[in-house]
XYZ file of C-alpha atoms in Angstrom:
286
model
C 34.722 -178.511 123.287
C 33.031 -176.096 126.125
C 34.008 -171.751 125.370
C 36.836 -172.455 127.781
C 38.531 -175.598 126.516
C 38.331 -173.548 122.881
C 39.804 -170.577 124.580
C 43.333 -172.758 126.141
C 43.115 -174.465 122.232
C 43.549 -171.278 120.861
C 46.608 -170.184 123.678
C 48.423 -173.299 122.316
C 48.058 -172.187 118.782
C 49.714 -168.959 120.708
C 52.193 -170.486 122.234
C 53.565 -172.765 119.776
C 56.051 -172.584 117.330
C 54.027 -173.232 114.147
C 52.134 -170.215 111.790
C 48.016 -171.713 111.556
C 45.543 -169.862 108.709
C 41.771 -169.765 110.441
C 39.407 -170.673 108.626
C 37.656 -167.369 107.349
C 33.907 -168.322 108.229
C 30.160 -166.455 108.554
C 27.415 -169.239 110.543
C 26.951 -171.897 112.234
C 27.915 -174.251 108.384
C 30.808 -172.863 107.515
C 32.631 -172.716 111.127
C 30.949 -176.937 111.867
C 32.757 -177.470 108.215
C 36.100 -176.072 108.910
C 35.715 -178.127 112.047
C 35.290 -181.213 110.290
C 38.457 -180.294 108.341
C 40.489 -179.993 111.047
C 41.135 -176.471 110.997
C 42.672 -175.060 114.363
C 41.093 -171.764 114.662
C 38.827 -170.138 112.838
C 37.924 -166.662 111.906
C 34.975 -163.845 111.772
C 36.146 -160.541 110.481
C 34.119 -157.832 110.826
C 33.744 -157.497 107.067
C 32.339 -160.431 106.536
C 29.736 -160.207 109.236
C 28.990 -156.944 107.523
C 28.167 -158.684 104.681
C 26.237 -162.112 106.691
C 24.338 -159.824 108.331
C 23.195 -156.213 106.459
C 24.547 -157.014 103.099
C 26.261 -153.992 103.377
C 29.848 -153.061 103.181
C 32.014 -152.425 106.303
C 31.413 -149.252 106.964
C 31.186 -150.200 110.912
C 27.415 -149.756 111.263
C 26.834 -153.083 112.607
C 25.843 -152.737 116.318
C 27.243 -155.287 119.083
C 23.830 -156.816 119.917
C 24.404 -158.350 115.536
C 27.754 -158.793 115.932
C 27.503 -160.811 119.351
C 24.252 -162.865 117.977
C 25.892 -163.990 115.203
C 28.708 -165.294 117.290
C 26.658 -166.942 119.609
C 24.934 -169.395 116.408
C 28.539 -169.775 115.098
C 30.075 -170.937 118.617
C 27.152 -172.868 119.064
C 27.475 -174.302 115.782
C 30.505 -176.647 116.865
C 33.339 -174.094 114.913
C 37.164 -174.433 115.334
C 38.123 -171.502 118.655
C 36.904 -168.268 116.905
C 39.255 -164.697 116.774
C 36.611 -162.020 115.925
C 37.175 -158.240 115.109
C 35.702 -156.553 117.282
C 36.916 -153.308 114.849
C 36.835 -150.644 117.711
C 34.733 -151.618 120.234
C 31.941 -150.449 119.266
C 32.758 -146.733 121.207
C 35.100 -145.245 124.104
C 36.726 -147.296 126.646
C 33.533 -147.917 128.443
C 31.499 -149.538 125.205
C 35.386 -151.812 125.164
C 33.782 -153.329 128.666
C 30.259 -153.809 127.024
C 32.224 -155.403 123.717
C 34.311 -158.107 126.117
C 31.492 -158.793 128.402
C 29.124 -159.153 125.399
C 31.511 -161.336 122.837
C 32.744 -163.630 125.907
C 29.401 -164.963 126.869
C 28.878 -165.244 123.328
C 31.684 -167.691 123.271
C 34.499 -166.029 121.164
C 38.255 -167.911 121.896
C 39.905 -164.249 121.140
C 38.883 -161.019 120.275
C 40.709 -157.885 118.897
C 40.365 -154.190 119.537
C 42.495 -151.955 117.276
C 43.475 -148.084 117.158
C 42.440 -147.440 113.980
C 40.244 -143.726 114.253
C 36.403 -145.938 113.620
C 33.997 -144.996 112.380
C 35.149 -142.696 109.717
C 34.653 -139.479 111.327
C 33.907 -135.681 108.666
C 35.443 -134.997 106.307
C 37.872 -136.303 103.776
C 38.397 -140.197 104.294
C 42.101 -140.369 104.932
C 42.944 -143.587 107.609
C 43.633 -142.130 111.141
C 44.924 -143.746 114.545
C 43.818 -142.573 117.994
C 46.421 -141.446 120.316
C 48.119 -143.779 122.089
C 46.525 -142.670 125.542
C 43.168 -142.827 123.757
C 44.378 -147.298 122.092
C 46.202 -148.702 125.401
C 43.574 -146.834 127.693
C 41.090 -149.541 125.456
C 43.104 -152.217 125.519
C 42.654 -151.870 129.724
C 39.124 -152.250 130.008
C 39.249 -155.212 126.964
C 41.827 -156.483 130.357
C 39.654 -155.000 132.593
C 36.118 -156.537 131.101
C 37.166 -160.185 130.989
C 36.088 -162.618 133.564
C 37.431 -165.820 132.538
C 41.317 -165.581 132.331
C 41.712 -167.673 129.395
C 39.294 -165.220 126.830
C 42.173 -163.968 124.539
C 42.601 -159.797 123.960
C 44.547 -158.547 121.367
C 45.755 -155.679 120.626
C 45.056 -154.401 116.847
C 47.408 -151.086 114.979
C 47.570 -150.224 111.168
C 50.514 -147.878 112.356
C 52.411 -150.140 109.862
C 50.616 -149.031 106.795
C 48.580 -145.247 108.356
C 52.310 -143.922 110.151
C 55.554 -146.008 110.869
C 57.517 -148.877 112.136
C 58.474 -147.067 114.279
C 55.049 -145.790 115.732
C 53.976 -149.344 115.174
C 56.287 -151.084 117.970
C 56.322 -148.231 120.560
C 52.357 -148.783 120.560
C 52.810 -153.272 119.942
C 55.145 -152.644 123.361
C 52.256 -150.224 125.244
C 49.927 -152.993 124.555
C 52.152 -155.564 125.467
C 52.808 -153.443 128.509
C 48.866 -153.409 129.656
C 49.061 -157.278 129.315
C 47.923 -157.921 125.932
C 48.151 -161.107 124.892
C 48.625 -160.932 121.194
C 49.442 -157.971 118.496
C 47.724 -157.969 115.453
C 49.398 -156.292 112.249
C 48.457 -155.616 108.997
C 50.297 -153.892 106.331
C 53.431 -155.573 106.580
C 56.417 -154.575 103.933
C 59.594 -156.048 105.041
C 59.678 -159.266 107.622
C 62.597 -156.695 109.915
C 59.137 -155.766 110.921
C 58.011 -158.741 112.600
C 61.040 -159.073 114.391
C 60.761 -155.211 115.483
C 57.440 -155.904 116.772
C 58.702 -159.919 118.546
C 61.780 -158.504 119.872
C 59.839 -155.270 121.619
C 56.883 -157.012 122.430
C 57.612 -160.833 123.521
C 53.904 -161.535 122.090
C 53.138 -163.657 119.850
C 51.969 -162.268 116.603
C 48.449 -162.270 113.757
C 49.459 -161.211 110.584
C 46.224 -159.845 108.808
C 47.553 -159.095 105.439
C 51.052 -158.764 104.232
C 53.352 -157.004 101.005
C 52.991 -160.150 98.117
C 57.310 -162.458 97.945
C 57.297 -162.224 102.004
C 57.581 -166.053 102.378
C 54.661 -168.183 103.867
C 53.415 -169.931 107.049
C 56.991 -171.350 107.865
C 59.025 -168.096 106.677
C 56.220 -166.038 109.214
C 56.382 -168.272 112.220
C 59.990 -167.797 111.679
C 59.419 -164.451 112.692
C 56.637 -165.142 115.478
C 53.765 -164.745 113.931
C 51.059 -167.484 114.793
C 48.034 -166.897 112.659
C 48.070 -165.749 109.440
C 45.375 -165.048 108.200
C 44.290 -165.747 104.002
C 41.254 -163.332 103.483
C 38.007 -163.605 103.757
C 37.448 -165.708 100.520
C 34.779 -167.820 101.697
C 31.487 -165.481 102.195
C 32.114 -164.028 98.603
C 32.818 -168.127 96.499
C 29.239 -168.887 99.292
C 27.327 -165.557 97.107
C 28.799 -166.175 93.712
C 27.107 -170.155 94.205
C 23.841 -168.923 94.973
C 23.459 -166.483 92.068
C 25.238 -169.153 89.875
C 22.438 -171.962 91.465
C 19.096 -168.950 91.072
C 20.934 -168.050 87.764
C 20.228 -171.500 86.542
C 16.906 -172.100 88.413
C 15.312 -168.643 86.667
C 17.241 -169.872 83.252
C 14.996 -172.929 83.150
C 17.579 -175.794 84.762
C 15.710 -178.892 86.435
C 16.600 -178.700 90.023
C 17.639 -182.431 89.240
C 21.433 -180.806 86.878
C 22.148 -177.984 89.075
C 26.204 -178.550 89.697
C 28.335 -177.928 92.484
C 25.706 -179.280 95.188
C 26.762 -181.298 97.992
C 25.672 -185.317 98.199
C 23.574 -186.149 100.599
C 26.004 -188.064 101.960
C 28.117 -184.200 102.943
C 25.143 -182.280 103.651
C 23.291 -184.643 106.818
C 27.155 -184.662 107.681
C 27.048 -181.054 108.167
C 23.694 -181.192 109.977
C 24.555 -183.330 112.214
C 21.446 -185.823 111.582
C 23.408 -189.270 113.221
C 23.100 -186.630 116.428
C 19.449 -185.535 116.041
C 18.694 -189.623 115.015
C 19.885 -190.771 118.187
C 18.241 -187.965 120.611
C 14.848 -188.819 118.805
C 15.407 -192.803 119.464
C 16.371 -191.321 123.071
C 13.571 -188.635 123.980
C 11.182 -188.988 121.511
C 11.028 -192.630 121.488
C 11.207 -192.820 117.417
C-alpha cells in the first residue's frame, strides 16, 4: 500500500465497530513482522523512538528530524498503517505545522498532538496541561498543515489524569469542533468517561491506558474505542533478547547453541529474500 492507501485503511478502522490493538514497532523489521502477523495498525510511541534512536528515556529530547527519519524506515519497510506519537508537536503551533509536514511526508497514517505541557519546565515535576486555547491552536494548526486529506489528525489529552473528567470532555469537544479526526485519552478510570467523551464529540477514541478491570477490546468497542494500546512491550523484549544473546556469547556459548534465534525460513521471509532474489534475476542477470 502507498501512504494514502494506508491512511484510508486506518480510517476504515476508526469508522468500524471493533476495537483493535496496534502493534508497537520500532524499526523496519518489527513493522514488517507486524504486517506479516496481520495487525490492522501499528504504533510508534515517543518513548520507544527515544530508546531506539538515542537509548534515552522519554524526556522529549528526540528531535523532529530524528523522529521523522525513524518513521521513514518503518513505513518504507512495509509496516501496517502507522500511528505516531508526535508529543507536543515539537514546539508551538508553528512547530506543529512543521511536524505535520515532516511526518506526513514520512508516510504516517495518523499522528497525535497532545495538550500536555512539554518538555518539562523548570521547577517541580508535576504534570500540567496547556491552556485550552493553546491546545486548540495546535490542533487547528495541524489540520491546516495537512496536505493529504486522508491523513488522520488525533487530538490527545491527559486531562482525565491531570485535571478532571469535565475538563477532558470540554477539551475533547473543542478539538472535535475544530476538525480533529479522533480523540486519544490516557488515564481512563471509568467506562462512563468514554460515554461522556463519545457523546460530546461523536469521534472515535484511541485509548492509551486504562484502570485494570474495565474490560477488554469488546467492552471498549461498545463504548466508542476503536484502538486500544497494549503498552510497548516489543522494544523491552528486544533489549532483553540482545542482552541474553550477548551474555551467552560472552560466557562461551557457541553460536550454534544459542537459543531463541529465528530459523532461516523466518529470517528470509522477514528480510524479503524472495523479492530481492527476483530483482537480481530480472535486473542483474543472475
